[in-house]
Amino acid sequence: MVLGSATPVAFLYVMDRERALGFYRDTLGFAPRSADAHGDFIDLGGALVRMTAMPGYAPGPHPVLGWEVNDIVASVTGLRERGVECIIYEGMGQDALGIWTSPDGKNKVAFFPDSEGNVLSVAQTG
């Protein structure tokens, strides 16, 4: 495949570049890679995110980025220790930490906002 070995780049819109950069760098622990007049590239370890400020941007209700983790409870606890609270959706059946477990118990997911209100997620599969 032509793009099989290329690095994926996701695009993320934000209201405040400096605030968003601080969140992804200081709260989530991702390294900035480069910046230009229009945006910042963040290295997610195998993929990049280009954050671009967009005047009047309003985040949507659905997740825009997610990570697969080995231990979702540890990940959510670590986020909470950094001041990030998971989103509890009415009727979804999440636990007190905000973790939803599939009916068969094999998959778990939690959702949380970034500094700009974009919805992110962590998931434990299998």
Short mmCIF file of C-alpha atoms in Angstrom, two decimals:
data_model
loop_
_atom_site.label_atom_id
_atom_site.label_comp_id
_atom_site.label_asym_id
_atom_site.label_seq_id
_atom_site.Cartn_x
_atom_site.Cartn_y
_atom_site.Cartn_z
CA MET A 1 0.00 0.00 0.00
CA VAL A 2 1.23 3.48 -0.84
CA LEU A 3 0.68 4.87 2.69
CA GLY A 4 1.32 1.66 4.63
CA SER A 5 4.52 2.91 6.24
CA ALA A 6 3.57 6.60 6.47
CA THR A 7 2.98 8.31 9.82
CA PRO A 8 -0.72 9.08 10.42
CA VAL A 9 -1.62 12.71 11.11
CA ALA A 10 -4.91 13.62 12.80
CA PHE A 11 -6.25 17.17 12.74
CA LEU A 12 -7.58 18.71 15.93
CA TYR A 13 -9.19 22.12 16.13
CA VAL A 14 -8.83 24.21 19.26
CA MET A 15 -9.82 27.63 20.55
CA ASP A 16 -6.52 28.45 22.28
CA ARG A 17 -3.29 26.93 20.92
CA GLU A 18 -1.15 27.67 23.98
CA ARG A 19 -3.70 26.23 26.40
CA ALA A 20 -4.20 23.13 24.24
CA LEU A 21 -0.46 22.65 23.81
CA GLY A 22 -0.04 22.80 27.58
CA PHE A 23 -2.77 20.21 28.10
CA TYR A 24 -1.38 17.69 25.61
CA ARG A 25 2.21 18.27 26.76
CA ASP A 26 1.89 18.75 30.53
CA THR A 27 -1.28 16.83 31.38
CA LEU A 28 -1.17 13.95 28.90
CA GLY A 29 2.62 13.82 28.48
CA PHE A 30 2.98 14.11 24.71
CA ALA A 31 5.96 15.88 23.15
CA PRO A 32 5.56 18.87 20.83
CA ARG A 33 7.27 18.14 17.52
CA SER A 34 7.09 21.37 15.56
CA ALA A 35 5.00 24.48 15.05
CA ASP A 36 4.28 27.05 12.38
CA ALA A 37 2.07 30.11 12.10
CA HIS A 38 -1.04 27.95 11.74
CA GLY A 39 -0.63 25.10 14.19
CA ASP A 40 1.37 22.78 16.39
CA PHE A 41 2.35 19.17 15.74
CA ILE A 42 2.22 16.86 18.77
CA ASP A 43 3.94 13.46 18.69
CA LEU A 44 1.59 10.79 19.98
CA GLY A 45 4.17 8.02 19.64
CA GLY A 46 3.50 6.55 16.22
CA ALA A 47 1.07 9.22 15.05
CA LEU A 48 0.95 13.00 14.96
CA VAL A 49 -1.78 15.48 15.80
CA ARG A 50 -1.85 18.88 14.16
CA MET A 51 -3.60 21.34 16.46
CA THR A 52 -4.95 24.39 14.70
CA ALA A 53 -6.74 27.33 16.30
CA MET A 54 -10.04 28.09 14.63
CA PRO A 55 -11.91 31.28 15.57
CA GLY A 56 -15.38 30.48 16.84
CA TYR A 57 -14.61 26.76 17.10
CA ALA A 58 -17.13 24.75 19.11
CA PRO A 59 -16.20 21.14 19.92
CA GLY A 60 -18.61 18.35 19.05
CA PRO A 61 -20.07 15.76 21.42
CA HIS A 62 -18.24 12.76 19.98
CA PRO A 63 -14.67 11.53 20.59
CA VAL A 64 -12.00 12.86 18.25
CA LEU A 65 -8.98 10.92 19.58
CA GLY A 66 -8.54 7.82 21.68
CA TRP A 67 -5.85 5.56 23.05
CA GLU A 68 -5.80 1.85 23.76
CA VAL A 69 -4.36 1.21 27.22
CA ASN A 70 -3.41 -1.92 29.14
CA ASP A 71 -4.99 -0.83 32.43
CA ILE A 72 -7.92 1.54 32.09
CA VAL A 73 -8.38 1.98 35.84
CA ALA A 74 -4.75 3.09 36.22
CA SER A 75 -5.10 5.40 33.21
CA VAL A 76 -8.29 7.03 34.48
CA THR A 77 -6.82 7.33 37.97
CA GLY A 78 -3.72 8.99 36.50
CA LEU A 79 -5.89 11.44 34.57
CA ARG A 80 -7.85 12.27 37.73
CA GLU A 81 -4.59 12.93 39.58
CA ARG A 82 -3.82 15.51 36.89
CA GLY A 83 -7.20 17.20 37.29
CA VAL A 84 -9.00 15.48 34.40
CA GLU A 85 -12.45 14.08 35.17
CA CYS A 86 -14.17 11.57 32.93
CA ILE A 87 -17.49 12.41 31.34
CA ILE A 88 -20.46 10.52 32.77
CA TYR A 89 -23.17 10.02 30.16
CA GLU A 90 -26.70 9.61 31.45
CA GLY A 91 -28.01 6.09 30.93
CA MET A 92 -24.69 4.65 29.73
CA GLY A 93 -24.06 2.60 32.85
CA GLN A 94 -20.54 3.78 33.63
CA ASP A 95 -18.96 3.15 37.03
CA ALA A 96 -17.98 5.89 39.51
CA LEU A 97 -14.73 6.55 37.62
CA GLY A 98 -16.62 6.99 34.34
CA ILE A 99 -15.60 3.62 32.87
CA TRP A 100 -18.14 1.75 30.75
CA THR A 101 -17.77 -2.03 30.48
CA SER A 102 -19.23 -4.00 27.57
CA PRO A 103 -21.89 -6.60 28.47
CA ASP A 104 -19.41 -9.44 27.93
CA GLY A 105 -16.87 -7.70 30.21
CA LYS A 106 -14.11 -7.77 27.58
CA ASN A 107 -13.97 -4.12 26.60
CA LYS A 108 -13.90 -0.93 28.64
CA VAL A 109 -13.89 2.72 27.64
CA ALA A 110 -13.85 6.10 29.36
CA PHE A 111 -14.31 9.54 27.86
CA PHE A 112 -12.77 12.82 29.00
CA PRO A 113 -12.47 16.39 27.69
CA ASP A 114 -9.29 18.15 26.66
CA SER A 115 -8.71 21.79 27.59
CA GLU A 116 -10.80 22.89 24.60
CA GLY A 117 -13.79 20.63 25.21
CA ASN A 118 -12.86 18.05 22.56
CA VAL A 119 -13.86 14.57 23.72
CA LEU A 120 -11.01 12.06 24.06
CA SER A 121 -11.10 8.44 25.18
CA VAL A 122 -9.09 5.60 26.65
CA ALA A 123 -10.06 1.99 25.98
CA GLN A 124 -9.00 -1.40 27.22
CA THR A 125 -9.88 -4.19 24.80
CA GLY A 126 -9.85 -7.91 24.83
#
